[in-house]
């Protein structure tokens, strides 16, 4: 067995600037200046030259305060937002079978060595449907609350080219069992569900296409502690069972400690520190990380 | 197997006006394969810091930590990539911490069985049986095995912590006061388990709060802030 496995996703210098942007934006913002807003043109550098690697079967944590750019980062990875610049390469072709993920043959050829960020929005959507899942902080972003829970799953399956209604129903039932949702509520709309159950429907929906990558944006924020523990526990189990590579964004160091092995700390749109999660928590190097760790309850 | 060369660790605490705390300075020591090295010295001398540097929970400030890995040869734990450290932790490197970080909503049995499943690839049902045997040996009553360790006493938590670290038979095991809150009987069981592990070839470095225990189990003592005994 290899000790250092190959990466499956490589991101370089990912940058997202809201506003007109100017040549000084990157040089004049960041933790050293204590701002993400460019003093010259007023643009906001939500993500500045962020590089990261993702390996098979791992959960990478992104931690930082509100406005640090961590949600933008994960939305860029999921193609929810269009990057201003940067590169994103998929390296995990040989791990596809392990996840039972499938890439359409023509796409499989294209993603090899190509910068995914430069693909057309149609191709990005196809890659997203084949390989990625996302769980948002707010269920209404990931679900259509007025459509039945099962319908939400079916919708996602249709985008992944499923057509047989019976098969889709069977898949939804299976996912509900895996995410601990009472199967008899399949035809009810998530509007009537509790917050924790809505999150579990989101997770079920995100997993329906057998993704390789699962992105979590503050997935347990706002839930009761007992419900939060249950959702996190579920994610740990699913990660192992489905061989998922996950990026978990949270402002809560407790969530990061529980879920992740590696962590990156963000401030003012930049990564200020990255390391093993226990090292980040017990021997933080950057002043901001030290402040964060020392502020823990 | 392991050689520390001039290991130095300083903490820069920015939140306290960039206060500098020197925890270790110029520690050099060697551990042979299969050896059990004890670390001793007064409280605050840096014993735990040494173990945490080897496990990379602390980032060494200077110096090298050479480790002869089974899978990837001679490697400097002070500087090697995070991913490599994670790989070593899951296949070779074990650590019993002084304090048990409890995972909510996972039973004692699952906590102990998990490393066998994820690291040794053993079937969950078999792993649970082995975990139950080990916990029983450590005098955790069967009625507690399905309970969450968060509700356990300090001594019980510590035994779960030890069980979880020894069950998968790591190649190098770091022990930070594993018996601090155990009674005599439980301590004797732990000592027996460690002796068996040593017989099977595990190399160990340990900190124990009681001198008689140290002499019983270790091959050699390294005194911090003094000479090697």
Short mmCIF file of C-alpha atoms in Angstrom, two decimals:
data_model
loop_
_atom_site.label_atom_id
_atom_site.label_comp_id
_atom_site.label_asym_id
_atom_site.label_seq_id
_atom_site.Cartn_x
_atom_site.Cartn_y
_atom_site.Cartn_z
CA UNK A 1 0.00 0.00 0.00
CA UNK A 2 1.27 3.45 -0.81
CA UNK A 3 1.93 5.69 2.12
CA UNK A 4 1.24 8.93 0.27
CA UNK A 5 -1.66 8.31 -2.07
CA UNK A 6 -2.20 10.22 -5.28
CA UNK A 7 -4.33 13.31 -5.18
CA UNK A 8 -7.68 13.25 -6.91
CA UNK A 9 -8.28 16.98 -7.14
CA UNK A 10 -5.75 19.75 -7.48
CA UNK A 11 -6.63 23.43 -7.21
CA UNK A 12 -4.17 26.24 -7.94
CA UNK A 13 -4.45 29.94 -7.26
CA UNK A 14 -8.22 29.93 -7.19
CA UNK A 15 -9.37 33.55 -7.08
CA UNK A 16 -12.81 35.15 -6.91
CA UNK A 17 -13.11 38.92 -7.04
CA UNK A 18 -16.53 40.60 -6.72
CA UNK A 19 -16.48 43.99 -8.39
CA UNK A 20 -14.58 45.56 -11.27
CA UNK A 21 -11.18 44.38 -10.06
CA UNK A 22 -7.87 46.11 -10.67
CA UNK A 23 -4.23 45.00 -10.92
CA UNK A 24 -3.67 45.90 -7.25
CA UNK A 25 -6.57 43.87 -5.78
CA UNK A 26 -4.50 40.84 -4.74
CA UNK A 27 -1.48 42.80 -3.51
CA UNK A 28 -3.55 45.21 -1.39
CA UNK A 29 -5.83 42.74 0.41
CA UNK A 30 -5.45 39.79 2.73
CA UNK A 31 -4.73 39.12 6.41
CA UNK A 32 -1.66 41.41 6.39
CA UNK A 33 -3.95 44.33 5.58
CA UNK A 34 -6.81 43.04 7.68
CA UNK A 35 -9.27 43.42 4.83
CA UNK A 36 -10.57 41.62 1.77
CA UNK A 37 -11.67 44.86 0.11
CA UNK A 38 -9.33 46.49 -2.36
CA UNK A 39 -8.64 50.12 -1.30
CA UNK A 40 -8.01 51.11 -4.92
CA UNK A 41 -11.13 49.88 -6.68
CA UNK A 42 -13.41 48.75 -3.87
CA UNK A 43 -13.69 45.18 -5.17
CA UNK A 44 -13.97 42.34 -2.67
CA UNK A 45 -11.41 39.56 -2.94
CA UNK A 46 -13.50 36.71 -1.52
CA UNK A 47 -10.89 34.12 -2.46
CA UNK A 48 -7.31 35.07 -3.27
CA UNK A 49 -4.94 32.56 -4.84
CA UNK A 50 -6.15 29.58 -2.86
CA UNK A 51 -4.40 26.31 -3.64
CA UNK A 52 -5.38 22.94 -2.26
CA UNK A 53 -5.18 19.24 -2.93
CA UNK A 54 -7.72 16.59 -2.15
CA UNK A 55 -6.87 12.92 -1.70
CA UNK A 56 -9.08 9.83 -1.92
CA UNK A 57 -11.14 9.03 1.18
CA UNK A 58 -10.26 12.12 3.14
CA UNK A 59 -12.14 14.98 4.75
CA UNK A 60 -10.44 18.35 4.43
CA UNK A 61 -11.62 21.05 6.80
CA UNK A 62 -11.84 24.76 5.97
CA UNK A 63 -12.23 26.93 9.03
CA UNK A 64 -12.54 30.69 9.44
CA UNK A 65 -14.89 33.41 10.63
CA UNK A 66 -17.87 34.78 8.70
CA UNK A 67 -16.69 36.63 5.62
CA UNK A 68 -13.34 34.84 5.44
CA UNK A 69 -14.23 33.40 2.06
CA UNK A 70 -14.67 29.78 3.02
CA UNK A 71 -18.19 29.44 1.60
CA UNK A 72 -17.12 31.15 -1.62
CA UNK A 73 -14.26 28.67 -1.90
CA UNK A 74 -16.52 25.65 -1.67
CA UNK A 75 -19.02 27.23 -4.09
CA UNK A 76 -16.19 27.73 -6.59
CA UNK A 77 -15.26 24.07 -6.25
CA UNK A 78 -18.89 23.08 -6.90
CA UNK A 79 -19.12 25.50 -9.88
CA UNK A 80 -21.90 27.44 -8.10
CA UNK A 81 -19.83 30.55 -8.66
CA UNK A 82 -17.53 31.29 -11.54
CA UNK A 83 -13.88 31.82 -10.60
CA UNK A 84 -12.09 34.99 -11.65
CA UNK A 85 -8.90 33.03 -12.22
CA UNK A 86 -7.16 29.86 -11.20
CA UNK A 87 -7.03 26.22 -12.17
CA UNK A 88 -8.75 23.04 -11.06
CA UNK A 89 -7.62 19.63 -12.27
CA UNK A 90 -9.31 16.30 -11.77
CA UNK A 91 -6.73 13.55 -11.17
CA UNK A 92 -8.94 10.78 -9.87
CA UNK A 93 -9.87 8.89 -13.01
CA UNK A 94 -8.58 5.61 -11.66
CA UNK A 95 -10.61 5.97 -8.46
CA UNK A 96 -13.93 6.28 -10.30
CA UNK A 97 -14.81 2.60 -9.95
CA UNK A 98 -14.18 2.68 -6.18
CA UNK A 99 -16.96 5.26 -5.88
CA UNK A 100 -19.13 3.64 -8.53
CA UNK A 101 -19.02 7.06 -10.10
CA UNK A 102 -19.32 7.32 -13.85
CA UNK A 103 -18.13 9.94 -16.27
CA UNK A 104 -19.64 9.98 -19.75
CA UNK A 105 -16.90 8.72 -22.14
CA UNK A 106 -16.50 12.00 -24.03
CA UNK A 107 -16.16 13.90 -20.74
CA UNK A 108 -13.75 11.35 -19.37
CA UNK A 109 -11.43 12.14 -22.27
CA UNK A 110 -11.75 15.89 -21.81
CA UNK A 111 -11.21 16.22 -18.06
CA UNK A 112 -7.89 14.47 -18.33
CA UNK A 113 -5.36 17.23 -17.79
CA UNK A 114 -7.75 20.04 -18.68
CA UNK A 115 -8.45 23.00 -16.40
CA UNK A 116 -12.05 22.37 -15.37
CA UNK A 117 -12.64 26.06 -14.70
CA UNK A 118 -12.24 26.88 -18.38
CA UNK A 119 -14.88 24.39 -19.54
CA UNK A 120 -18.28 25.61 -20.72
CA UNK A 121 -21.03 25.85 -18.14
CA UNK A 122 -22.76 22.91 -19.82
CA UNK A 123 -19.69 20.69 -19.38
CA UNK A 124 -19.22 21.91 -15.82
CA UNK A 125 -22.79 20.94 -15.06
CA UNK A 126 -22.20 17.48 -16.49
CA UNK A 127 -19.08 17.03 -14.35
CA UNK A 128 -20.98 18.26 -11.31
CA UNK A 129 -23.81 15.81 -11.97
CA UNK A 130 -21.40 12.93 -12.43
CA UNK A 131 -18.90 13.52 -9.66
CA UNK A 132 -20.03 16.05 -7.07
CA UNK A 133 -22.54 16.58 -4.32
CA UNK A 134 -23.12 19.56 -2.06
CA UNK A 135 -24.87 20.07 1.25
CA UNK A 136 -25.68 23.70 2.02
CA UNK A 137 -26.18 25.37 5.37
CA UNK A 138 -29.73 26.32 4.41
CA UNK A 139 -31.90 23.44 3.18
CA UNK A 140 -33.77 25.71 0.76
CA UNK A 141 -30.55 26.12 -1.24
CA UNK A 142 -30.11 22.41 -1.77
CA UNK A 143 -33.74 21.28 -1.84
CA UNK A 144 -36.98 22.30 -3.41
CA UNK A 145 -38.91 22.39 -0.19
CA UNK A 146 -42.36 22.24 -1.76
CA UNK A 147 -41.56 19.14 -3.83
CA UNK A 148 -41.74 15.75 -2.08
CA UNK A 149 -38.55 14.42 -0.51
CA UNK A 150 -38.52 11.54 -2.96
CA UNK A 151 -39.13 13.98 -5.81
CA UNK A 152 -36.04 15.91 -4.79
CA UNK A 153 -33.95 12.77 -5.09
CA UNK A 154 -35.60 11.89 -8.43
CA UNK A 155 -34.82 15.35 -9.76
CA UNK A 156 -31.13 14.84 -9.05
CA UNK A 157 -31.20 11.34 -10.55
CA UNK A 158 -32.80 12.64 -13.74
CA UNK A 159 -29.92 15.08 -14.18
CA UNK A 160 -27.61 12.07 -13.83
CA UNK A 161 -29.53 10.41 -16.70
CA UNK A 162 -31.75 8.06 -14.70
CA UNK A 163 -35.08 7.42 -16.43
CA UNK A 164 -36.89 4.46 -14.81
CA UNK A 165 -39.33 5.63 -12.11
CA UNK A 166 -39.28 2.32 -10.22
CA UNK A 167 -35.48 2.35 -10.05
CA UNK A 168 -35.47 5.95 -8.87
CA UNK A 169 -37.94 5.14 -6.11
CA UNK A 170 -35.85 2.20 -5.05
CA UNK A 171 -32.72 4.36 -4.98
CA UNK A 172 -34.50 7.04 -2.92
CA UNK A 173 -35.70 4.41 -0.44
CA UNK A 174 -32.17 3.08 -0.13
CA UNK A 175 -30.73 6.55 0.45
CA UNK A 176 -33.39 7.36 3.04
CA UNK A 177 -32.46 4.22 4.94
CA UNK A 178 -28.78 5.18 4.78
CA UNK A 179 -29.47 8.70 6.01
CA UNK A 180 -31.89 7.57 8.72
CA UNK A 181 -35.02 9.21 7.28
CA UNK A 182 -38.30 7.30 7.84
CA UNK A 183 -39.06 5.83 4.42
CA UNK A 184 -42.80 6.36 4.86
CA UNK A 185 -42.16 10.10 4.56
CA UNK A 186 -40.80 9.76 1.03
CA UNK A 187 -43.86 11.44 -0.50
CA UNK A 188 -44.05 14.26 1.99
CA UNK A 189 -42.47 17.60 1.19
CA UNK A 190 -39.42 18.62 3.26
CA UNK A 191 -41.26 21.82 4.24
CA UNK A 192 -42.86 19.78 7.04
CA UNK A 193 -39.57 18.26 8.20
CA UNK A 194 -37.45 19.30 11.15
CA UNK A 195 -34.14 21.08 10.50
CA UNK A 196 -32.09 17.96 11.15
CA UNK A 197 -34.26 15.87 8.86
CA UNK A 198 -34.08 18.50 6.11
CA UNK A 199 -30.29 18.28 6.32
CA UNK A 200 -30.49 14.51 6.02
CA UNK A 201 -32.68 14.83 2.91
CA UNK A 202 -30.07 17.20 1.49
CA UNK A 203 -27.37 14.64 2.23
CA UNK A 204 -29.44 11.88 0.61
CA UNK A 205 -29.94 14.07 -2.45
CA UNK A 206 -26.25 14.92 -2.62
CA UNK A 207 -25.34 11.23 -2.51
CA UNK A 208 -27.90 10.07 -5.06
CA UNK A 209 -25.54 10.21 -8.03
CA UNK A 210 -22.73 8.26 -6.28
CA UNK A 211 -20.42 11.27 -6.15
CA UNK A 212 -16.69 11.19 -5.53
CA UNK A 213 -16.68 14.62 -3.95
CA UNK A 214 -19.02 15.86 -1.27
CA UNK A 215 -18.87 19.51 -0.27
CA UNK A 216 -20.33 20.59 3.06
CA UNK A 217 -21.04 24.24 3.77
CA UNK A 218 -21.73 24.73 7.49
CA UNK A 219 -23.79 21.58 7.38
CA UNK A 220 -24.59 21.40 11.08
CA UNK A 221 -24.74 25.11 11.92
CA UNK A 222 -28.04 26.09 13.48
CA UNK A 223 -29.03 22.57 14.49
CA UNK A 224 -29.62 21.51 18.09
CA UNK A 225 -26.51 19.93 19.60
CA UNK A 226 -28.01 16.43 19.73
CA UNK A 227 -29.19 16.70 16.12
CA UNK A 228 -25.83 18.14 15.09
CA UNK A 229 -23.98 15.18 16.61
CA UNK A 230 -26.28 12.82 14.74
CA UNK A 231 -25.73 14.53 11.39
CA UNK A 232 -21.94 14.58 11.88
CA UNK A 233 -21.95 10.95 12.95
CA UNK A 234 -23.96 10.10 9.83
CA UNK A 235 -21.47 11.95 7.62
CA UNK A 236 -18.53 10.06 9.17
CA UNK A 237 -20.25 6.76 8.48
CA UNK A 238 -21.25 7.69 4.93
CA UNK A 239 -17.76 8.96 4.14
CA UNK A 240 -16.31 5.55 4.94
CA UNK A 241 -19.05 3.57 3.27
CA UNK A 242 -19.13 5.56 0.03
CA UNK A 243 -15.37 6.34 -0.11
CA UNK A 244 -16.11 10.05 -0.37
CA UNK A 245 -13.55 12.81 -0.54
CA UNK A 246 -15.08 15.68 1.36
CA UNK A 247 -14.42 19.34 1.93
CA UNK A 248 -16.11 20.51 5.12
CA UNK A 249 -16.48 24.23 5.69
CA UNK A 250 -17.27 25.31 9.24
CA UNK A 251 -16.63 28.12 11.67
CA UNK A 252 -16.92 25.56 14.49
CA UNK A 253 -13.60 24.02 15.55
CA UNK A 254 -15.49 21.21 17.30
CA UNK A 255 -17.03 20.13 13.99
CA UNK A 256 -13.62 20.37 12.32
CA UNK A 257 -12.01 18.27 15.07
CA UNK A 258 -14.66 15.60 14.75
CA UNK A 259 -14.76 15.31 10.98
CA UNK A 260 -11.41 16.15 9.48
CA UNK A 261 -7.80 14.95 9.39
CA UNK A 262 -6.39 18.01 7.61
CA UNK A 263 -7.49 21.61 8.00
CA UNK A 264 -6.93 24.92 6.26
CA UNK A 265 -7.55 28.19 8.05
CA UNK A 266 -8.94 31.14 6.06
CA UNK A 267 -8.90 34.83 6.81
CA UNK A 268 -9.69 37.76 4.52
CA UNK A 269 -9.94 35.49 1.50
CA UNK A 270 -6.58 33.79 2.02
CA UNK A 271 -5.32 30.54 3.49
CA UNK A 272 -3.23 31.63 6.48
CA UNK A 273 -2.32 28.17 7.73
CA UNK A 274 -2.83 24.55 6.79
CA UNK A 275 -1.85 21.39 8.59
CA UNK A 276 -2.98 18.28 10.40
CA UNK A 277 -6.17 19.06 12.30
CA UNK A 278 -4.73 18.12 15.70
CA UNK A 279 -1.67 20.28 14.99
CA UNK A 280 -3.85 23.25 13.99
CA UNK A 281 -5.79 22.87 17.24
CA UNK A 282 -2.90 22.18 19.61
CA UNK A 283 0.00 24.03 18.03
CA UNK A 284 -1.47 26.79 15.86
CA UNK A 285 1.21 28.87 14.16
CA UNK A 286 -0.53 31.89 12.69
CA UNK A 287 -1.69 34.66 15.07
CA UNK A 288 -5.21 34.42 13.67
CA UNK A 289 -5.38 30.64 14.20
CA UNK A 290 -4.12 31.13 17.75
CA UNK A 291 -6.87 33.64 18.36
CA UNK A 292 -9.45 31.27 16.90
CA UNK A 293 -8.27 28.32 19.00
CA UNK A 294 -8.04 30.42 22.15
CA UNK A 295 -11.58 31.68 21.64
CA UNK A 296 -13.02 28.18 21.80
CA UNK A 297 -15.54 27.58 24.56
CA UNK B 1 14.16 2.80 14.54
CA UNK B 2 13.84 6.34 15.78
CA UNK B 3 16.49 9.00 16.22
CA UNK B 4 15.90 12.52 17.50
CA UNK B 5 18.65 14.86 16.47
CA UNK B 6 18.81 18.22 18.22
CA UNK B 7 15.04 18.47 18.52
CA UNK B 8 13.98 21.95 19.56
CA UNK B 9 10.49 23.27 20.13
CA UNK B 10 9.58 26.85 20.88
CA UNK B 11 6.08 28.26 21.10
CA UNK B 12 5.41 31.76 19.83
CA UNK B 13 2.22 32.90 21.47
CA UNK B 14 0.97 35.86 19.48
CA UNK B 15 -2.11 36.35 21.61
CA UNK B 16 0.15 37.10 24.58
CA UNK B 17 2.15 39.81 22.83
CA UNK B 18 4.39 37.35 20.96
CA UNK B 19 5.57 35.61 24.09
CA UNK B 20 8.20 32.95 23.42
CA UNK B 21 8.18 29.73 25.42
CA UNK B 22 11.04 27.32 24.98
CA UNK B 23 9.72 23.81 25.57
CA UNK B 24 12.61 21.70 24.30
CA UNK B 25 16.16 22.54 23.40
CA UNK B 26 18.58 20.24 21.56
CA UNK B 27 17.11 16.86 22.48
CA UNK B 28 18.98 13.96 20.89
CA UNK B 29 18.10 10.37 21.58
CA UNK B 30 17.78 7.03 19.85
CA UNK B 31 15.39 4.13 20.19
CA UNK B 32 16.26 0.69 18.84
CA UNK B 33 13.67 -1.58 17.19
CA UNK B 34 11.66 -3.41 19.85
CA UNK B 35 12.99 -1.22 22.63
CA UNK B 36 10.83 0.40 25.31
CA UNK B 37 12.22 3.80 26.24
CA UNK B 38 10.92 5.64 29.26
CA UNK B 39 10.96 9.45 29.44
CA UNK B 40 11.33 10.99 32.84
CA UNK B 41 11.86 14.41 34.29
CA UNK B 42 9.97 16.96 36.35
CA UNK B 43 6.56 18.18 35.34
CA UNK B 44 6.91 20.77 32.58
CA UNK B 45 10.29 19.45 31.43
CA UNK B 46 8.89 18.69 27.98
CA UNK B 47 8.21 14.93 28.08
CA UNK B 48 4.80 15.20 26.41
CA UNK B 49 6.21 17.76 23.98
CA UNK B 50 8.69 15.15 22.71
CA UNK B 51 5.90 12.65 22.06
CA UNK B 52 3.72 15.28 20.39
CA UNK B 53 6.59 16.33 18.13
CA UNK B 54 7.13 12.71 17.06
CA UNK B 55 3.39 12.34 16.34
CA UNK B 56 3.45 15.78 14.67
CA UNK B 57 0.67 17.18 16.81
CA UNK B 58 3.35 19.79 17.46
CA UNK B 59 5.47 21.15 14.64
CA UNK B 60 9.13 20.92 15.65
CA UNK B 61 10.93 24.29 15.49
CA UNK B 62 14.34 22.82 14.66
CA UNK B 63 16.09 19.47 14.53
CA UNK B 64 15.24 16.15 12.92
CA UNK B 65 13.16 13.14 13.86
CA UNK B 66 14.42 10.21 11.79
CA UNK B 67 12.08 7.26 11.66
CA UNK B 68 12.74 3.97 9.86
CA UNK B 69 9.34 3.36 8.32
CA UNK B 70 8.27 -0.11 7.24
CA UNK B 71 6.58 1.19 4.11
CA UNK B 72 8.56 4.21 3.04
CA UNK B 73 12.08 3.88 4.41
CA UNK B 74 13.94 6.49 6.43
CA UNK B 75 11.80 9.55 6.88
CA UNK B 76 12.12 12.82 8.78
CA UNK B 77 8.94 13.20 10.79
CA UNK B 78 9.83 16.80 11.56
CA UNK B 79 9.49 17.92 7.96
CA UNK B 80 7.67 15.27 5.93
CA UNK B 81 4.36 16.10 4.22
CA UNK B 82 1.13 16.07 6.22
CA UNK B 83 -0.30 13.36 4.00
CA UNK B 84 2.69 11.11 4.73
CA UNK B 85 2.22 11.66 8.46
CA UNK B 86 -1.44 10.68 8.12
CA UNK B 87 -0.42 7.55 6.21
CA UNK B 88 2.07 6.61 8.93
CA UNK B 89 -0.47 7.30 11.66
CA UNK B 90 -2.93 4.93 10.08
CA UNK B 91 -0.42 2.13 9.49
CA UNK B 92 2.52 2.37 11.87
CA UNK B 93 2.28 5.07 14.49
CA UNK B 94 0.12 4.81 17.60
CA UNK B 95 -0.43 7.33 20.35
CA UNK B 96 -2.16 7.16 23.70
CA UNK B 97 -2.93 10.67 24.78
CA UNK B 98 -3.13 11.89 28.34
CA UNK B 99 -6.67 13.07 27.76
CA UNK B 100 -9.31 11.19 25.85
CA UNK B 101 -11.05 13.15 23.11
CA UNK B 102 -14.48 11.64 23.18
CA UNK B 103 -16.41 11.25 19.95
CA UNK B 104 -20.10 11.85 20.68
CA UNK B 105 -22.61 9.13 19.95
CA UNK B 106 -20.10 6.38 19.25
CA UNK B 107 -20.14 3.45 21.69
CA UNK B 108 -17.01 2.26 23.51
CA UNK B 109 -17.11 -0.96 21.51
CA UNK B 110 -17.25 0.91 18.19
CA UNK B 111 -14.45 3.27 19.23
CA UNK B 112 -12.16 0.31 19.93
CA UNK B 113 -13.28 -1.81 16.95
CA UNK B 114 -12.90 1.01 14.42
CA UNK B 115 -9.10 0.94 14.03
CA UNK B 116 -9.21 -2.81 13.32
CA UNK B 117 -11.69 -2.21 10.51
CA UNK B 118 -10.10 0.88 8.98
CA UNK B 119 -6.42 0.08 9.53
CA UNK B 120 -6.21 -3.71 9.51
CA UNK B 121 -9.14 -4.35 7.16
CA UNK B 122 -10.81 -6.78 9.55
CA UNK B 123 -14.54 -7.55 9.18
CA UNK B 124 -16.66 -5.35 11.48
CA UNK B 125 -18.23 -8.35 13.23
CA UNK B 126 -14.82 -9.89 13.99
CA UNK B 127 -13.42 -6.51 15.03
CA UNK B 128 -16.28 -6.00 17.47
CA UNK B 129 -15.66 -9.40 19.01
CA UNK B 130 -11.95 -8.67 19.45
CA UNK B 131 -12.72 -5.22 20.86
CA UNK B 132 -15.13 -6.77 23.37
CA UNK B 133 -12.46 -9.24 24.48
CA UNK B 134 -9.90 -6.50 24.98
CA UNK B 135 -12.33 -4.23 26.85
CA UNK B 136 -13.34 -7.13 29.07
CA UNK B 137 -9.69 -7.76 29.82
CA UNK B 138 -9.38 -4.10 30.77
CA UNK B 139 -12.30 -4.61 33.16
CA UNK B 140 -14.88 -2.60 31.26
CA UNK B 141 -18.13 -4.42 32.10
CA UNK B 142 -20.17 -5.67 29.11
CA UNK B 143 -23.03 -3.43 30.17
CA UNK B 144 -20.86 -0.38 29.45
CA UNK B 145 -19.57 -1.45 26.06
CA UNK B 146 -22.60 -0.18 24.18
CA UNK B 147 -22.64 3.09 26.12
CA UNK B 148 -20.99 6.33 25.01
CA UNK B 149 -17.57 6.89 26.64
CA UNK B 150 -18.51 10.53 27.27
CA UNK B 151 -20.53 9.25 30.23
CA UNK B 152 -17.67 7.14 31.62
CA UNK B 153 -15.45 7.83 34.62
CA UNK B 154 -11.92 9.14 34.00
CA UNK B 155 -10.38 5.72 34.58
CA UNK B 156 -12.83 3.99 32.26
CA UNK B 157 -12.23 6.56 29.52
CA UNK B 158 -8.52 6.04 29.83
CA UNK B 159 -8.89 2.28 29.45
CA UNK B 160 -10.98 2.78 26.28
CA UNK B 161 -8.28 5.13 25.07
CA UNK B 162 -5.57 2.52 25.66
CA UNK B 163 -7.66 -0.25 24.07
CA UNK B 164 -8.20 1.82 20.94
CA UNK B 165 -4.45 2.43 20.57
CA UNK B 166 -3.12 -1.08 21.27
CA UNK B 167 -5.76 -3.17 19.48
CA UNK B 168 -4.32 -2.61 16.01
CA UNK B 169 -0.74 -3.33 17.15
CA UNK B 170 1.09 -0.25 15.88
CA UNK B 171 4.77 -0.52 14.99
CA UNK B 172 5.76 2.44 17.17
CA UNK B 173 3.59 3.33 20.15
CA UNK B 174 3.81 6.60 22.08
CA UNK B 175 2.34 6.52 25.58
CA UNK B 176 1.63 9.69 27.51
CA UNK B 177 0.78 8.76 31.10
CA UNK B 178 -1.51 5.91 30.07
CA UNK B 179 -2.06 4.76 33.65
CA UNK B 180 -2.38 8.11 35.43
CA UNK B 181 -5.97 7.63 36.58
CA UNK B 182 -6.06 3.84 36.89
CA UNK B 183 -6.18 1.78 40.07
CA UNK B 184 -3.51 -0.84 40.81
CA UNK B 185 -5.44 -3.71 39.34
CA UNK B 186 -6.18 -1.95 36.05
CA UNK B 187 -2.60 -0.69 35.89
CA UNK B 188 -1.33 -4.26 36.20
CA UNK B 189 -3.51 -5.33 33.26
CA UNK B 190 -2.24 -2.44 31.14
CA UNK B 191 1.36 -3.34 31.99
CA UNK B 192 0.71 -6.93 30.98
CA UNK B 193 -0.81 -5.84 27.65
CA UNK B 194 2.16 -3.56 26.95
CA UNK B 195 4.56 -6.40 27.73
CA UNK B 196 2.76 -8.64 25.24
CA UNK B 197 2.88 -5.90 22.63
CA UNK B 198 6.61 -5.51 23.18
CA UNK B 199 7.08 -9.27 22.76
CA UNK B 200 5.32 -8.99 19.39
CA UNK B 201 7.84 -6.37 18.31
CA UNK B 202 6.21 -2.99 18.96
CA UNK B 203 8.72 -0.28 19.80
CA UNK B 204 7.51 2.05 22.56
CA UNK B 205 8.26 5.37 24.18
CA UNK B 206 6.38 6.08 27.35
CA UNK B 207 5.85 8.58 30.11
CA UNK B 208 4.71 7.15 33.45
CA UNK B 209 4.06 9.07 36.57
CA UNK B 210 5.28 6.35 38.89
CA UNK B 211 8.96 5.44 39.11
CA UNK B 212 8.36 1.80 40.14
CA UNK B 213 6.25 1.28 37.01
CA UNK B 214 8.88 2.81 34.79
CA UNK B 215 11.52 0.43 36.09
CA UNK B 216 9.23 -2.56 35.70
CA UNK B 217 8.45 -2.08 32.07
CA UNK B 218 11.02 0.04 30.25
CA UNK B 219 14.42 -1.06 28.98
CA UNK B 220 16.01 2.32 29.47
CA UNK B 221 15.22 5.75 30.84
CA UNK B 222 15.91 9.10 29.22
CA UNK B 223 16.04 11.88 31.75
CA UNK B 224 15.04 15.26 30.38
CA UNK B 225 17.00 18.11 31.74
CA UNK B 226 19.65 15.63 32.94
CA UNK B 227 21.80 12.78 31.65
CA UNK B 228 20.69 9.52 30.23
CA UNK B 229 20.54 6.85 32.95
#
